Amino acid sequence: MVAPAHSAVQPKARNVGPIILLGAPGAGKGTQAKQIMEAYGIPQISTGDILRANVAQGTELGKQAKAIMERGELVPDQLVCDMVAQRLLQTDCERGFILDGFPRTVAQAEWLDQFLASERFARQKCAHLPPVVIEIAVGYNQLLKRLTGRRSCPTCGRIYNVHFQPPRVTDVCDVDGAKLVTRKDDSEEVIAERLKAYERQTLPLTEYYKGKGRLRVLDGEKDPDLVTAETLKAIEHGHSM
Ligand code: AP5
């Protein structure tokens, strides 16, 4: 039997180290990150969410990222790495964290390896633990359907899908009643660009992490609760190796 995705089980209290979620746009990284967060009580670091918050607040970083994101291209490595460094040094990351959407280029992955081994990061309790890298694999047609059908809650961040995970009332969040929104980059042209950027710049990461013996690939086309069960199993296995 599959464990319920939203269980009332207490989060595990031990250190887990970095969990890296790889996968194409729409593969379900954000959906699974939220379940891991509940299971382990560690934060989800979504570079996409942090960038979107910067765009909404009109910060200097947001001004630099806005047009790039609207075209579906990747924000320059240096900007993203600086932003991630600041976030990973915060105290809520000391027991572990989930990286959702980072790294996304081989240069970002190399930077991350160096950062996790650096003096700057050494004071975090999870610093010595090896990362667990999970790729969520989903085919092209399914990705398109998921991205065009995605809706999210602007208040609590819960993710829905009009085809696969609809809210109880159309366009209304089950949790807090807010009106659901469609992400600006979920239009068909921008989705096509994001998928191209993924193939060109992010797919090579699979070989990078395979070469380090860290990669676990999961079938992301299964029911979300089944994917969660396999994700949690992969994390437990990764940390007992
Ligand atoms: P980002 O926000 O990271 O977007 P993304 O990688 O394109 O991923 P998504 O958030 O679209 O998909 P997801 O895998 O999280 O899927 P989700 O769980 O929502 O990045 C946006 C932009 O920011 C980039 O284009 C770039 O410009 C910039 N950026 C971000 N990070 C960067 C970096 N490191 N470097 C440079 N630039 C960066 O699920 C999708 C839908 O499917 C939902 O509707 C969900 O309900 C549904 N679903 C999920 N799982 C299932 C399932 N098993 N079955 C059926 N439906 C499912």
PDB file of C-alpha atoms and ligand atoms in Angstrom:
ATOM      1  CA  MET A   1       0.000   0.000   0.000  1.00  0.00           C
ATOM      2  CA  VAL A   2       1.224   3.517  -0.751  1.00  0.00           C
ATOM      3  CA  ALA A   3       1.627   5.877   2.204  1.00  0.00           C
ATOM      4  CA  PRO A   4      -0.728   8.877   1.979  1.00  0.00           C
ATOM      5  CA  ALA A   5       1.052  11.933   0.566  1.00  0.00           C
ATOM      6  CA  HIS A   6      -0.288  14.279   3.242  1.00  0.00           C
ATOM      7  CA  SER A   7       0.205  12.272   6.395  1.00  0.00           C
ATOM      8  CA  ALA A   8       0.054  13.504   9.965  1.00  0.00           C
ATOM      9  CA  VAL A   9       3.337  11.689  10.690  1.00  0.00           C
ATOM     10  CA  GLN A  10       5.957  13.731  12.563  1.00  0.00           C
ATOM     11  CA  PRO A  11       8.878  14.797  10.329  1.00  0.00           C
ATOM     12  CA  LYS A  12      12.085  12.812  10.802  1.00  0.00           C
ATOM     13  CA  ALA A  13      14.419  14.759  13.099  1.00  0.00           C
ATOM     14  CA  ARG A  14      17.825  13.600  11.836  1.00  0.00           C
ATOM     15  CA  ASN A  15      20.167  15.435   9.472  1.00  0.00           C
ATOM     16  CA  VAL A  16      19.621  14.438   5.854  1.00  0.00           C
ATOM     17  CA  GLY A  17      22.007  16.486   3.797  1.00  0.00           C
ATOM     18  CA  PRO A  18      21.349  18.026   0.392  1.00  0.00           C
ATOM     19  CA  ILE A  19      18.606  16.487  -1.740  1.00  0.00           C
ATOM     20  CA  ILE A  20      18.873  17.546  -5.379  1.00  0.00           C
ATOM     21  CA  LEU A  21      15.794  17.147  -7.589  1.00  0.00           C
ATOM     22  CA  LEU A  22      16.506  17.051 -11.316  1.00  0.00           C
ATOM     23  CA  GLY A  23      13.927  16.856 -14.088  1.00  0.00           C
ATOM     24  CA  ALA A  24      12.469  18.790 -17.003  1.00  0.00           C
ATOM     25  CA  PRO A  25      10.050  21.683 -16.510  1.00  0.00           C
ATOM     26  CA  GLY A  26       6.804  20.089 -15.335  1.00  0.00           C
ATOM     27  CA  ALA A  27       8.400  16.816 -14.197  1.00  0.00           C
ATOM     28  CA  GLY A  28       7.010  17.295 -10.686  1.00  0.00           C
ATOM     29  CA  LYS A  29      10.048  18.638  -8.793  1.00  0.00           C
ATOM     30  CA  GLY A  30       7.992  21.224  -6.885  1.00  0.00           C
ATOM     31  CA  THR A  31       5.205  18.724  -6.161  1.00  0.00           C
ATOM     32  CA  GLN A  32       7.665  16.180  -4.708  1.00  0.00           C
ATOM     33  CA  ALA A  33       9.756  18.811  -2.893  1.00  0.00           C
ATOM     34  CA  LYS A  34       6.696  19.736  -0.833  1.00  0.00           C
ATOM     35  CA  GLN A  35       6.236  16.101   0.251  1.00  0.00           C
ATOM     36  CA  ILE A  36       9.922  15.722   1.187  1.00  0.00           C
ATOM     37  CA  MET A  37       9.677  18.955   3.155  1.00  0.00           C
ATOM     38  CA  GLU A  38       6.816  17.484   5.196  1.00  0.00           C
ATOM     39  CA  ALA A  39       8.562  14.145   5.688  1.00  0.00           C
ATOM     40  CA  TYR A  40      11.886  15.561   6.893  1.00  0.00           C
ATOM     41  CA  GLY A  41      11.045  19.055   8.136  1.00  0.00           C
ATOM     42  CA  ILE A  42      13.677  20.644   5.898  1.00  0.00           C
ATOM     43  CA  PRO A  43      13.170  23.601   3.517  1.00  0.00           C
ATOM     44  CA  GLN A  44      12.506  23.535  -0.222  1.00  0.00           C
ATOM     45  CA  ILE A  45      14.923  25.841  -2.029  1.00  0.00           C
ATOM     46  CA  SER A  46      13.290  26.511  -5.391  1.00  0.00           C
ATOM     47  CA  THR A  47      15.460  28.841  -7.467  1.00  0.00           C
ATOM     48  CA  GLY A  48      12.449  29.510  -9.710  1.00  0.00           C
ATOM     49  CA  ASP A  49      10.322  30.596  -6.712  1.00  0.00           C
ATOM     50  CA  ILE A  50      13.101  32.816  -5.325  1.00  0.00           C
ATOM     51  CA  LEU A  51      13.617  34.438  -8.734  1.00  0.00           C
ATOM     52  CA  ARG A  52       9.855  34.985  -9.200  1.00  0.00           C
ATOM     53  CA  ALA A  53       9.673  36.597  -5.726  1.00  0.00           C
ATOM     54  CA  ASN A  54      12.531  38.921  -6.717  1.00  0.00           C
ATOM     55  CA  VAL A  55      10.753  39.833  -9.952  1.00  0.00           C
ATOM     56  CA  ALA A  56       7.513  40.545  -8.041  1.00  0.00           C
ATOM     57  CA  GLN A  57       9.367  42.730  -5.511  1.00  0.00           C
ATOM     58  CA  GLY A  58      11.302  44.569  -8.243  1.00  0.00           C
ATOM     59  CA  THR A  59      14.727  43.923  -6.657  1.00  0.00           C
ATOM     60  CA  GLU A  60      17.930  44.445  -8.669  1.00  0.00           C
ATOM     61  CA  LEU A  61      18.167  40.654  -9.180  1.00  0.00           C
ATOM     62  CA  GLY A  62      14.507  40.548 -10.241  1.00  0.00           C
ATOM     63  CA  LYS A  63      15.091  43.324 -12.800  1.00  0.00           C
ATOM     64  CA  GLN A  64      17.976  41.372 -14.310  1.00  0.00           C
ATOM     65  CA  ALA A  65      16.069  38.064 -14.350  1.00  0.00           C
ATOM     66  CA  LYS A  66      12.599  39.180 -15.527  1.00  0.00           C
ATOM     67  CA  ALA A  67      13.038  39.314 -19.310  1.00  0.00           C
ATOM     68  CA  ILE A  68      15.236  36.193 -19.339  1.00  0.00           C
ATOM     69  CA  MET A  69      12.591  34.174 -17.486  1.00  0.00           C
ATOM     70  CA  GLU A  70       9.818  35.487 -19.705  1.00  0.00           C
ATOM     71  CA  ARG A  71      11.718  34.158 -22.720  1.00  0.00           C
ATOM     72  CA  GLY A  72      12.133  30.758 -21.032  1.00  0.00           C
ATOM     73  CA  GLU A  73      15.932  30.982 -20.935  1.00  0.00           C
ATOM     74  CA  LEU A  74      18.221  30.359 -17.989  1.00  0.00           C
ATOM     75  CA  VAL A  75      19.361  33.186 -15.717  1.00  0.00           C
ATOM     76  CA  PRO A  76      23.203  33.559 -15.724  1.00  0.00           C
ATOM     77  CA  ASP A  77      25.006  31.067 -13.477  1.00  0.00           C
ATOM     78  CA  GLN A  78      26.766  33.674 -11.332  1.00  0.00           C
ATOM     79  CA  LEU A  79      23.532  35.441 -10.346  1.00  0.00           C
ATOM     80  CA  VAL A  80      21.840  32.160  -9.405  1.00  0.00           C
ATOM     81  CA  CYS A  81      24.861  30.741  -7.519  1.00  0.00           C
ATOM     82  CA  ASP A  82      25.210  33.911  -5.402  1.00  0.00           C
ATOM     83  CA  MET A  83      21.509  33.738  -4.580  1.00  0.00           C
ATOM     84  CA  VAL A  84      21.738  30.030  -3.611  1.00  0.00           C
ATOM     85  CA  ALA A  85      24.860  30.613  -1.454  1.00  0.00           C
ATOM     86  CA  GLN A  86      23.012  33.232   0.597  1.00  0.00           C
ATOM     87  CA  ARG A  87      20.013  30.942   1.055  1.00  0.00           C
ATOM     88  CA  LEU A  88      21.988  27.810   2.036  1.00  0.00           C
ATOM     89  CA  LEU A  89      23.800  29.661   4.817  1.00  0.00           C
ATOM     90  CA  GLN A  90      20.536  30.421   6.609  1.00  0.00           C
ATOM     91  CA  THR A  91      19.884  28.510   9.824  1.00  0.00           C
ATOM     92  CA  ASP A  92      16.842  26.601   8.562  1.00  0.00           C
ATOM     93  CA  CYS A  93      19.177  24.737   6.149  1.00  0.00           C
ATOM     94  CA  GLU A  94      21.410  23.346   8.897  1.00  0.00           C
ATOM     95  CA  ARG A  95      19.783  19.849   9.033  1.00  0.00           C
ATOM     96  CA  GLY A  96      19.413  19.567   5.258  1.00  0.00           C
ATOM     97  CA  PHE A  97      17.526  21.109   2.341  1.00  0.00           C
ATOM     98  CA  ILE A  98      15.885  20.245  -0.961  1.00  0.00           C
ATOM     99  CA  LEU A  99      17.212  21.881  -4.117  1.00  0.00           C
ATOM    100  CA  ASP A 100      14.393  22.227  -6.657  1.00  0.00           C
ATOM    101  CA  GLY A 101      15.554  23.611 -10.012  1.00  0.00           C
ATOM    102  CA  PHE A 102      19.210  23.940  -9.005  1.00  0.00           C
ATOM    103  CA  PRO A 103      21.756  23.045 -10.298  1.00  0.00           C
ATOM    104  CA  ARG A 104      20.674  23.441 -13.890  1.00  0.00           C
ATOM    105  CA  THR A 105      23.982  23.614 -15.716  1.00  0.00           C
ATOM    106  CA  VAL A 106      27.228  21.693 -15.266  1.00  0.00           C
ATOM    107  CA  ALA A 107      28.873  24.964 -14.145  1.00  0.00           C
ATOM    108  CA  GLN A 108      26.240  25.307 -11.373  1.00  0.00           C
ATOM    109  CA  ALA A 109      26.797  21.677 -10.298  1.00  0.00           C
ATOM    110  CA  GLU A 110      30.568  22.211 -10.105  1.00  0.00           C
ATOM    111  CA  TRP A 111      30.037  25.400  -8.122  1.00  0.00           C
ATOM    112  CA  LEU A 112      27.679  23.547  -5.733  1.00  0.00           C
ATOM    113  CA  ASP A 113      30.188  20.747  -5.097  1.00  0.00           C
ATOM    114  CA  GLN A 114      32.828  23.327  -4.201  1.00  0.00           C
ATOM    115  CA  PHE A 115      30.448  25.351  -2.053  1.00  0.00           C
ATOM    116  CA  LEU A 116      29.273  22.307  -0.047  1.00  0.00           C
ATOM    117  CA  ALA A 117      32.907  21.405   0.671  1.00  0.00           C
ATOM    118  CA  SER A 118      33.915  24.974   1.554  1.00  0.00           C
ATOM    119  CA  GLU A 119      34.743  26.564   4.921  1.00  0.00           C
ATOM    120  CA  ARG A 120      31.751  28.885   4.485  1.00  0.00           C
ATOM    121  CA  PHE A 121      29.336  25.967   4.531  1.00  0.00           C
ATOM    122  CA  ALA A 122      31.196  23.835   7.105  1.00  0.00           C
ATOM    123  CA  ARG A 123      29.260  25.187  10.100  1.00  0.00           C
ATOM    124  CA  GLN A 124      25.951  23.698   8.862  1.00  0.00           C
ATOM    125  CA  LYS A 125      25.264  20.331  10.582  1.00  0.00           C
ATOM    126  CA  CYS A 126      24.541  18.601   7.261  1.00  0.00           C
ATOM    127  CA  ALA A 127      27.834  19.810   5.700  1.00  0.00           C
ATOM    128  CA  HIS A 128      29.572  16.421   5.792  1.00  0.00           C
ATOM    129  CA  LEU A 129      26.644  14.420   4.325  1.00  0.00           C
ATOM    130  CA  PRO A 130      26.782  13.396   0.647  1.00  0.00           C
ATOM    131  CA  PRO A 131      24.044  14.737  -1.626  1.00  0.00           C
ATOM    132  CA  VAL A 132      21.242  12.498  -2.888  1.00  0.00           C
ATOM    133  CA  VAL A 133      20.420  13.283  -6.526  1.00  0.00           C
ATOM    134  CA  ILE A 134      17.024  12.214  -7.858  1.00  0.00           C
ATOM    135  CA  GLU A 135      15.958  12.671 -11.470  1.00  0.00           C
ATOM    136  CA  ILE A 136      12.208  12.600 -12.098  1.00  0.00           C
ATOM    137  CA  ALA A 137      11.780  11.317 -15.661  1.00  0.00           C
ATOM    138  CA  VAL A 138       8.681  12.284 -17.694  1.00  0.00           C
ATOM    139  CA  GLY A 139       8.048  12.152 -21.482  1.00  0.00           C
ATOM    140  CA  TYR A 140       7.610  15.249 -23.677  1.00  0.00           C
ATOM    141  CA  ASN A 141       3.836  15.036 -24.331  1.00  0.00           C
ATOM    142  CA  GLN A 142       3.054  14.499 -20.677  1.00  0.00           C
ATOM    143  CA  LEU A 143       5.241  17.509 -19.746  1.00  0.00           C
ATOM    144  CA  LEU A 144       3.313  19.736 -22.167  1.00  0.00           C
ATOM    145  CA  LYS A 145      -0.040  18.657 -20.739  1.00  0.00           C
ATOM    146  CA  ARG A 146       1.154  19.167 -17.174  1.00  0.00           C
ATOM    147  CA  LEU A 147       2.569  22.639 -17.779  1.00  0.00           C
ATOM    148  CA  THR A 148      -0.416  23.996 -19.700  1.00  0.00           C
ATOM    149  CA  GLY A 149      -2.759  22.547 -17.039  1.00  0.00           C
ATOM    150  CA  ARG A 150      -0.818  23.802 -13.997  1.00  0.00           C
ATOM    151  CA  ARG A 151      -2.421  26.265 -11.576  1.00  0.00           C
ATOM    152  CA  SER A 152      -0.943  27.387  -8.271  1.00  0.00           C
ATOM    153  CA  CYS A 153      -2.023  29.191  -5.148  1.00  0.00           C
ATOM    154  CA  PRO A 154      -0.386  32.636  -4.862  1.00  0.00           C
ATOM    155  CA  THR A 155      -0.776  32.533  -1.066  1.00  0.00           C
ATOM    156  CA  CYS A 156       0.257  29.052   0.136  1.00  0.00           C
ATOM    157  CA  GLY A 157       2.114  27.823  -2.985  1.00  0.00           C
ATOM    158  CA  ARG A 158       0.093  24.596  -3.359  1.00  0.00           C
ATOM    159  CA  ILE A 159       0.295  23.235  -6.918  1.00  0.00           C
ATOM    160  CA  TYR A 160      -2.751  21.907  -8.839  1.00  0.00           C
ATOM    161  CA  ASN A 161      -3.426  20.626 -12.335  1.00  0.00           C
ATOM    162  CA  VAL A 162      -6.693  20.991 -14.214  1.00  0.00           C
ATOM    163  CA  HIS A 163      -6.154  17.561 -15.825  1.00  0.00           C
ATOM    164  CA  PHE A 164      -4.506  15.518 -13.067  1.00  0.00           C
ATOM    165  CA  GLN A 165      -4.875  17.214  -9.675  1.00  0.00           C
ATOM    166  CA  PRO A 166      -7.820  19.637  -9.881  1.00  0.00           C
ATOM    167  CA  PRO A 167      -8.923  21.708  -6.888  1.00  0.00           C
ATOM    168  CA  ARG A 168     -12.324  20.812  -5.365  1.00  0.00           C
ATOM    169  CA  VAL A 169     -13.781  24.108  -6.694  1.00  0.00           C
ATOM    170  CA  THR A 170     -12.559  25.352 -10.112  1.00  0.00           C
ATOM    171  CA  ASP A 171      -9.726  27.901  -9.752  1.00  0.00           C
ATOM    172  CA  VAL A 172      -9.986  28.069  -5.947  1.00  0.00           C
ATOM    173  CA  CYS A 173      -7.300  26.777  -3.517  1.00  0.00           C
ATOM    174  CA  ASP A 174      -8.557  23.896  -1.327  1.00  0.00           C
ATOM    175  CA  VAL A 175      -6.386  25.082   1.567  1.00  0.00           C
ATOM    176  CA  ASP A 176      -7.018  28.822   1.860  1.00  0.00           C
ATOM    177  CA  GLY A 177      -9.675  29.718  -0.725  1.00  0.00           C
ATOM    178  CA  ALA A 178      -7.360  32.018  -2.745  1.00  0.00           C
ATOM    179  CA  LYS A 179      -7.950  32.367  -6.500  1.00  0.00           C
ATOM    180  CA  LEU A 180      -5.488  30.122  -8.353  1.00  0.00           C
ATOM    181  CA  VAL A 181      -3.098  31.625 -10.894  1.00  0.00           C
ATOM    182  CA  THR A 182      -1.322  30.435 -14.061  1.00  0.00           C
ATOM    183  CA  ARG A 183       2.420  31.058 -14.215  1.00  0.00           C
ATOM    184  CA  LYS A 184       3.457  33.594 -16.874  1.00  0.00           C
ATOM    185  CA  ASP A 185       5.999  31.184 -18.359  1.00  0.00           C
ATOM    186  CA  ASP A 186       3.392  28.403 -18.770  1.00  0.00           C
ATOM    187  CA  SER A 187       2.318  29.676 -22.219  1.00  0.00           C
ATOM    188  CA  GLU A 188       2.943  27.276 -25.119  1.00  0.00           C
ATOM    189  CA  GLU A 189       5.754  29.329 -26.774  1.00  0.00           C
ATOM    190  CA  VAL A 190       7.640  29.859 -23.526  1.00  0.00           C
ATOM    191  CA  ILE A 191       7.203  26.199 -22.556  1.00  0.00           C
ATOM    192  CA  ALA A 192       8.843  25.208 -25.874  1.00  0.00           C
ATOM    193  CA  GLU A 193      11.840  27.464 -25.074  1.00  0.00           C
ATOM    194  CA  ARG A 194      12.118  26.125 -21.512  1.00  0.00           C
ATOM    195  CA  LEU A 195      12.154  22.550 -22.796  1.00  0.00           C
ATOM    196  CA  LYS A 196      14.873  23.458 -25.331  1.00  0.00           C
ATOM    197  CA  ALA A 197      16.960  25.103 -22.595  1.00  0.00           C
ATOM    198  CA  TYR A 198      16.497  21.961 -20.500  1.00  0.00           C
ATOM    199  CA  GLU A 199      17.736  19.672 -23.278  1.00  0.00           C
ATOM    200  CA  ARG A 200      20.724  21.852 -24.125  1.00  0.00           C
ATOM    201  CA  GLN A 201      21.875  22.989 -20.703  1.00  0.00           C
ATOM    202  CA  THR A 202      20.417  20.746 -17.988  1.00  0.00           C
ATOM    203  CA  LEU A 203      20.349  17.223 -19.470  1.00  0.00           C
ATOM    204  CA  PRO A 204      24.183  16.995 -19.372  1.00  0.00           C
ATOM    205  CA  LEU A 205      23.844  17.013 -15.565  1.00  0.00           C
ATOM    206  CA  THR A 206      22.538  13.452 -15.752  1.00  0.00           C
ATOM    207  CA  GLU A 207      25.961  12.283 -16.957  1.00  0.00           C
ATOM    208  CA  TYR A 208      27.700  14.532 -14.432  1.00  0.00           C
ATOM    209  CA  TYR A 209      25.943  12.912 -11.463  1.00  0.00           C
ATOM    210  CA  LYS A 210      25.964   9.425 -13.005  1.00  0.00           C
ATOM    211  CA  GLY A 211      29.741   9.721 -13.187  1.00  0.00           C
ATOM    212  CA  LYS A 212      29.803  10.438  -9.453  1.00  0.00           C
ATOM    213  CA  GLY A 213      27.611   7.374  -8.735  1.00  0.00           C
ATOM    214  CA  ARG A 214      24.935   9.548  -7.082  1.00  0.00           C
ATOM    215  CA  LEU A 215      22.069   9.551  -9.593  1.00  0.00           C
ATOM    216  CA  ARG A 216      18.736   7.796  -9.045  1.00  0.00           C
ATOM    217  CA  VAL A 217      16.216   8.003 -11.868  1.00  0.00           C
ATOM    218  CA  LEU A 218      12.505   7.608 -11.004  1.00  0.00           C
ATOM    219  CA  ASP A 219       9.515   7.159 -13.287  1.00  0.00           C
ATOM    220  CA  GLY A 220       7.706  10.487 -12.829  1.00  0.00           C
ATOM    221  CA  GLU A 221       4.688   9.451 -14.934  1.00  0.00           C
ATOM    222  CA  LYS A 222       3.187   7.407 -12.105  1.00  0.00           C
ATOM    223  CA  ASP A 223       0.549   8.715  -9.729  1.00  0.00           C
ATOM    224  CA  PRO A 224       2.031  11.559  -7.566  1.00  0.00           C
ATOM    225  CA  ASP A 225       1.686   9.517  -4.325  1.00  0.00           C
ATOM    226  CA  LEU A 226       3.577   6.613  -5.889  1.00  0.00           C
ATOM    227  CA  VAL A 227       6.328   8.980  -7.043  1.00  0.00           C
ATOM    228  CA  THR A 228       6.501  10.346  -3.480  1.00  0.00           C
ATOM    229  CA  ALA A 229       6.837   6.834  -2.026  1.00  0.00           C
ATOM    230  CA  GLU A 230       9.712   6.083  -4.422  1.00  0.00           C
ATOM    231  CA  THR A 231      11.343   9.434  -3.790  1.00  0.00           C
ATOM    232  CA  LEU A 232      11.339   8.922  -0.010  1.00  0.00           C
ATOM    233  CA  LYS A 233      12.702   5.390  -0.482  1.00  0.00           C
ATOM    234  CA  ALA A 234      15.512   6.735  -2.695  1.00  0.00           C
ATOM    235  CA  ILE A 235      16.417   9.316  -0.044  1.00  0.00           C
ATOM    236  CA  GLU A 236      16.547   6.704   2.734  1.00  0.00           C
ATOM    237  CA  HIS A 237      18.616   4.404   0.535  1.00  0.00           C
ATOM    238  CA  GLY A 238      20.950   7.256  -0.477  1.00  0.00           C
ATOM    239  CA  HIS A 239      21.676   8.091   3.145  1.00  0.00           C
ATOM    240  CA  SER A 240      22.345   4.536   4.204  1.00  0.00           C
ATOM    241  CA  MET A 241      24.966   3.985   1.484  1.00  0.00           C
TER     242      MET A 241
HETATM  243  P1  AP5 B   1      11.398  26.831 -12.264  1.00  0.00           P
HETATM  244  O1  AP5 B   1      10.406  27.532 -11.451  1.00  0.00           O
HETATM  245  O2  AP5 B   1      12.443  26.000 -11.610  1.00  0.00           O
HETATM  246  O3  AP5 B   1      10.591  25.961 -13.325  1.00  0.00           O
HETATM  247  P2  AP5 B   1      10.900  24.566 -14.031  1.00  0.00           P
HETATM  248  O4  AP5 B   1      12.164  23.859 -13.784  1.00  0.00           O
HETATM  249  O5  AP5 B   1      10.620  24.895 -15.430  1.00  0.00           O
HETATM  250  O6  AP5 B   1      10.007  23.594 -13.311  1.00  0.00           O
HETATM  251  P3  AP5 B   1       8.520  23.766 -13.016  1.00  0.00           P
HETATM  252  O7  AP5 B   1       8.323  24.531 -11.750  1.00  0.00           O
HETATM  253  O8  AP5 B   1       7.810  24.283 -14.238  1.00  0.00           O
HETATM  254  O9  AP5 B   1       8.050  22.246 -12.883  1.00  0.00           O
HETATM  255  P4  AP5 B   1       8.177  21.207 -11.708  1.00  0.00           P
HETATM  256  O10 AP5 B   1       9.108  20.123 -12.119  1.00  0.00           O
HETATM  257  O11 AP5 B   1       8.430  21.858 -10.377  1.00  0.00           O
HETATM  258  O12 AP5 B   1       6.714  20.609 -11.763  1.00  0.00           O
HETATM  259  P5  AP5 B   1       5.464  20.795 -10.769  1.00  0.00           P
HETATM  260  O13 AP5 B   1       5.693  20.038  -9.509  1.00  0.00           O
HETATM  261  O14 AP5 B   1       5.059  22.217 -10.664  1.00  0.00           O
HETATM  262  O15 AP5 B   1      12.177  27.849 -13.230  1.00  0.00           O
HETATM  263  C1  AP5 B   1      11.510  28.894 -13.907  1.00  0.00           C
HETATM  264  C2  AP5 B   1      12.551  29.788 -14.597  1.00  0.00           C
HETATM  265  O16 AP5 B   1      13.432  30.367 -13.608  1.00  0.00           O
HETATM  266  C3  AP5 B   1      13.496  29.074 -15.578  1.00  0.00           C
HETATM  267  O17 AP5 B   1      12.921  28.956 -16.855  1.00  0.00           O
HETATM  268  C4  AP5 B   1      14.718  30.012 -15.539  1.00  0.00           C
HETATM  269  O18 AP5 B   1      14.515  31.160 -16.334  1.00  0.00           O
HETATM  270  C5  AP5 B   1      14.781  30.458 -14.085  1.00  0.00           C
HETATM  271  N1  AP5 B   1      15.615  29.561 -13.254  1.00  0.00           N
HETATM  272  C6  AP5 B   1      15.191  28.797 -12.206  1.00  0.00           C
HETATM  273  N2  AP5 B   1      16.227  28.111 -11.680  1.00  0.00           N
HETATM  274  C7  AP5 B   1      17.322  28.459 -12.415  1.00  0.00           C
HETATM  275  C8  AP5 B   1      18.684  28.050 -12.353  1.00  0.00           C
HETATM  276  N3  AP5 B   1      19.127  27.150 -11.456  1.00  0.00           N
HETATM  277  N4  AP5 B   1      19.533  28.585 -13.267  1.00  0.00           N
HETATM  278  C9  AP5 B   1      19.123  29.479 -14.191  1.00  0.00           C
HETATM  279  N5  AP5 B   1      17.838  29.897 -14.294  1.00  0.00           N
HETATM  280  C10 AP5 B   1      16.948  29.390 -13.410  1.00  0.00           C
HETATM  281  O19 AP5 B   1       4.365  19.979 -11.617  1.00  0.00           O
HETATM  282  C11 AP5 B   1       3.899  20.445 -12.870  1.00  0.00           C
HETATM  283  C12 AP5 B   1       2.399  20.111 -13.023  1.00  0.00           C
HETATM  284  O20 AP5 B   1       2.251  18.692 -13.119  1.00  0.00           O
HETATM  285  C13 AP5 B   1       1.536  20.564 -11.846  1.00  0.00           C
HETATM  286  O21 AP5 B   1       0.325  21.040 -12.334  1.00  0.00           O
HETATM  287  C14 AP5 B   1       1.331  19.279 -11.007  1.00  0.00           C
HETATM  288  O22 AP5 B   1       0.091  19.289 -10.338  1.00  0.00           O
HETATM  289  C15 AP5 B   1       1.394  18.193 -12.083  1.00  0.00           C
HETATM  290  N6  AP5 B   1       1.996  16.944 -11.607  1.00  0.00           N
HETATM  291  C16 AP5 B   1       3.113  16.808 -10.832  1.00  0.00           C
HETATM  292  N7  AP5 B   1       3.393  15.503 -10.633  1.00  0.00           N
HETATM  293  C17 AP5 B   1       2.437  14.813 -11.310  1.00  0.00           C
HETATM  294  C18 AP5 B   1       2.192  13.410 -11.503  1.00  0.00           C
HETATM  295  N8  AP5 B   1       2.984  12.465 -10.959  1.00  0.00           N
HETATM  296  N9  AP5 B   1       1.131  13.059 -12.274  1.00  0.00           N
HETATM  297  C19 AP5 B   1       0.311  13.988 -12.827  1.00  0.00           C
HETATM  298  N10 AP5 B   1       0.489  15.321 -12.668  1.00  0.00           N
HETATM  299  C20 AP5 B   1       1.549  15.733 -11.931  1.00  0.00           C
END
